[in-house]
Coordinates of N, CA and C in Angstrom, one line a residue:
M1 N 14.2 24.6 -16.2 CA 14.0 23.9 -15.0 C 14.2 22.4 -15.1
Q2 N 14.9 21.9 -14.1 CA 15.1 20.4 -14.1 C 14.4 19.9 -12.9
W3 N 13.7 18.8 -13.1 CA 13.0 18.1 -12.0 C 14.1 17.6 -11.0
G4 N 13.9 17.8 -9.8 CA 14.8 17.3 -8.7 C 15.9 18.2 -8.5
A5 N 16.1 19.2 -9.3 CA 17.2 20.2 -9.1 C 16.8 21.2 -8.1
A6 N 17.7 21.6 -7.2 CA 17.4 22.7 -6.2 C 17.3 24.0 -6.9
A7 N 16.3 24.8 -6.6 CA 16.1 26.1 -7.1 C 17.2 27.0 -6.5
E8 N 17.6 28.0 -7.3 CA 18.5 29.0 -6.8 C 18.0 29.7 -5.6
G9 N 18.8 29.7 -4.5 CA 18.4 30.3 -3.3 C 17.5 29.4 -2.4
A10 N 17.3 28.2 -2.8 CA 16.5 27.3 -2.0 C 17.1 26.9 -0.7
V11 N 16.3 26.8 0.3 CA 16.8 26.4 1.6 C 16.7 24.9 1.8
R12 N 17.7 24.3 2.2 CA 17.7 22.8 2.4 C 17.3 22.6 3.9
V13 N 16.4 21.7 4.1 CA 16.0 21.4 5.5 C 16.5 20.0 5.8
S14 N 17.1 19.9 7.0 CA 17.6 18.5 7.4 C 16.9 18.1 8.7
G15 N 17.1 16.9 9.1 CA 16.5 16.4 10.3 C 15.1 16.0 10.2
L16 N 14.5 15.9 9.0 CA 13.1 15.5 8.9 C 13.0 13.9 9.0
P17 N 11.9 13.4 9.4 CA 11.8 11.9 9.5 C 11.7 11.3 8.0
A18 N 12.2 10.1 7.9 CA 12.2 9.4 6.6 C 10.8 9.1 6.1
L19 N 10.5 9.3 4.8 CA 9.3 8.9 4.2 C 9.1 7.4 4.3
G20 N 7.9 6.9 4.4 CA 7.7 5.5 4.4 C 7.8 4.9 5.8
G21 N 8.3 5.6 6.8 CA 8.3 5.2 8.2 C 7.0 5.5 8.9
G22 N 7.0 5.5 10.2 CA 5.9 5.9 11.0 C 4.7 4.9 11.0
R23 N 3.5 5.4 11.2 CA 2.4 4.6 11.3 C 1.2 5.1 10.4
D24 N 0.3 4.2 10.1 CA -0.8 4.5 9.3 C -1.7 5.6 9.9
A25 N -2.1 6.6 9.2 CA -2.9 7.7 9.8 C -4.4 7.4 9.7
R26 N -4.8 6.3 9.1 CA -6.2 6.0 8.9 C -7.0 6.0 10.2
G27 N -6.4 5.5 11.3 CA -7.1 5.4 12.6 C -7.5 6.8 13.1
L28 N -6.7 7.9 12.7 CA -7.1 9.2 13.2 C -8.4 9.7 12.6
Y29 N -8.7 9.2 11.4 CA -10.1 9.5 10.8 C -11.1 8.6 11.4
E30 N -10.8 7.4 11.7 CA -11.8 6.4 12.2 C -12.2 6.7 13.6
D31 N -11.2 7.2 14.5 CA -11.6 7.5 15.9 C -12.1 8.9 16.1
G32 N -12.2 9.7 15.0 CA -12.7 11.1 15.2 C -11.7 12.2 15.5
T33 N -10.4 11.8 15.7 CA -9.4 12.8 15.9 C -9.4 13.8 14.7
L34 N -9.4 13.3 13.5 CA -9.6 14.1 12.3 C -10.9 13.8 11.8
F35 N -11.6 14.8 11.3 CA -13.0 14.6 10.9 C -13.4 14.8 9.4
H36 N -12.4 15.0 8.6 CA -12.6 15.3 7.2 C -13.4 14.1 6.5
G37 N -14.2 14.5 5.6 CA -14.9 13.4 4.8 C -14.0 12.7 3.8
P38 N -14.4 11.7 3.2 CA -13.5 10.9 2.4 C -12.7 11.6 1.3
S39 N -13.3 12.6 0.7 CA -12.6 13.4 -0.4 C -11.5 14.2 0.1
L40 N -11.4 14.5 1.4 CA -10.4 15.4 2.0 C -9.4 14.6 2.9
R41 N -9.5 13.3 2.9 CA -8.6 12.5 3.7 C -7.3 12.2 3.0
G42 N -6.5 13.2 3.1 CA -5.2 13.1 2.3 C -4.0 12.6 3.2
L43 N -4.1 12.6 4.5 CA -3.0 12.2 5.4 C -2.9 10.7 5.3
R44 N -1.7 10.2 5.0 CA -1.5 8.8 4.9 C -0.7 8.2 6.0
R45 N 0.3 8.9 6.5 CA 1.2 8.3 7.5 C 1.6 9.4 8.5
V46 N 1.6 9.0 9.8 CA 2.2 9.9 10.8 C 3.6 9.5 10.9
L47 N 4.5 10.3 10.5 CA 5.9 10.0 10.4 C 6.6 10.2 11.8
E48 N 6.0 11.2 12.5 CA 6.6 11.5 13.9 C 5.5 12.3 14.6
S49 N 5.4 12.1 15.9 CA 4.4 12.9 16.7 C 5.1 13.2 18.0
A50 N 4.7 14.4 18.5 CA 5.2 14.9 19.8 C 4.1 15.7 20.3
S51 N 4.2 16.2 21.5 CA 3.1 16.9 22.1 C 2.8 18.2 21.4
R52 N 3.7 18.8 20.7 CA 3.5 20.1 20.1 C 3.7 20.1 18.6
A53 N 4.1 19.0 18.0 CA 4.4 19.0 16.6 C 4.2 17.6 16.0
W54 N 3.7 17.6 14.8 CA 3.5 16.3 14.0 C 4.2 16.4 12.7
S55 N 4.6 15.3 12.2 CA 5.1 15.2 10.8 C 4.3 14.2 10.1
W56 N 3.8 14.6 8.9 CA 2.9 13.7 8.1 C 3.4 13.4 6.7
S57 N 2.9 12.3 6.2 CA 3.0 12.0 4.8 C 1.6 12.1 4.2
A58 N 1.4 12.9 3.1 CA 0.1 13.1 2.6 C 0.1 12.9 1.1
R59 N -1.0 12.7 0.5 CA -1.1 12.5 -0.9 C -1.2 13.8 -1.6

């Protein structure tokens, strides 16, 4: 196995938002939209949001 190498039969997905963009997700925990305690707060950035779908960057 090589790190970063595509696995045989792997499906490539295109059209995803770029990592590092978007906005900080911290406010979603602070305003109560997301309610997880500190140990489960893994969402870092909202990369893209729409009425029916969200893209996240998480730890």
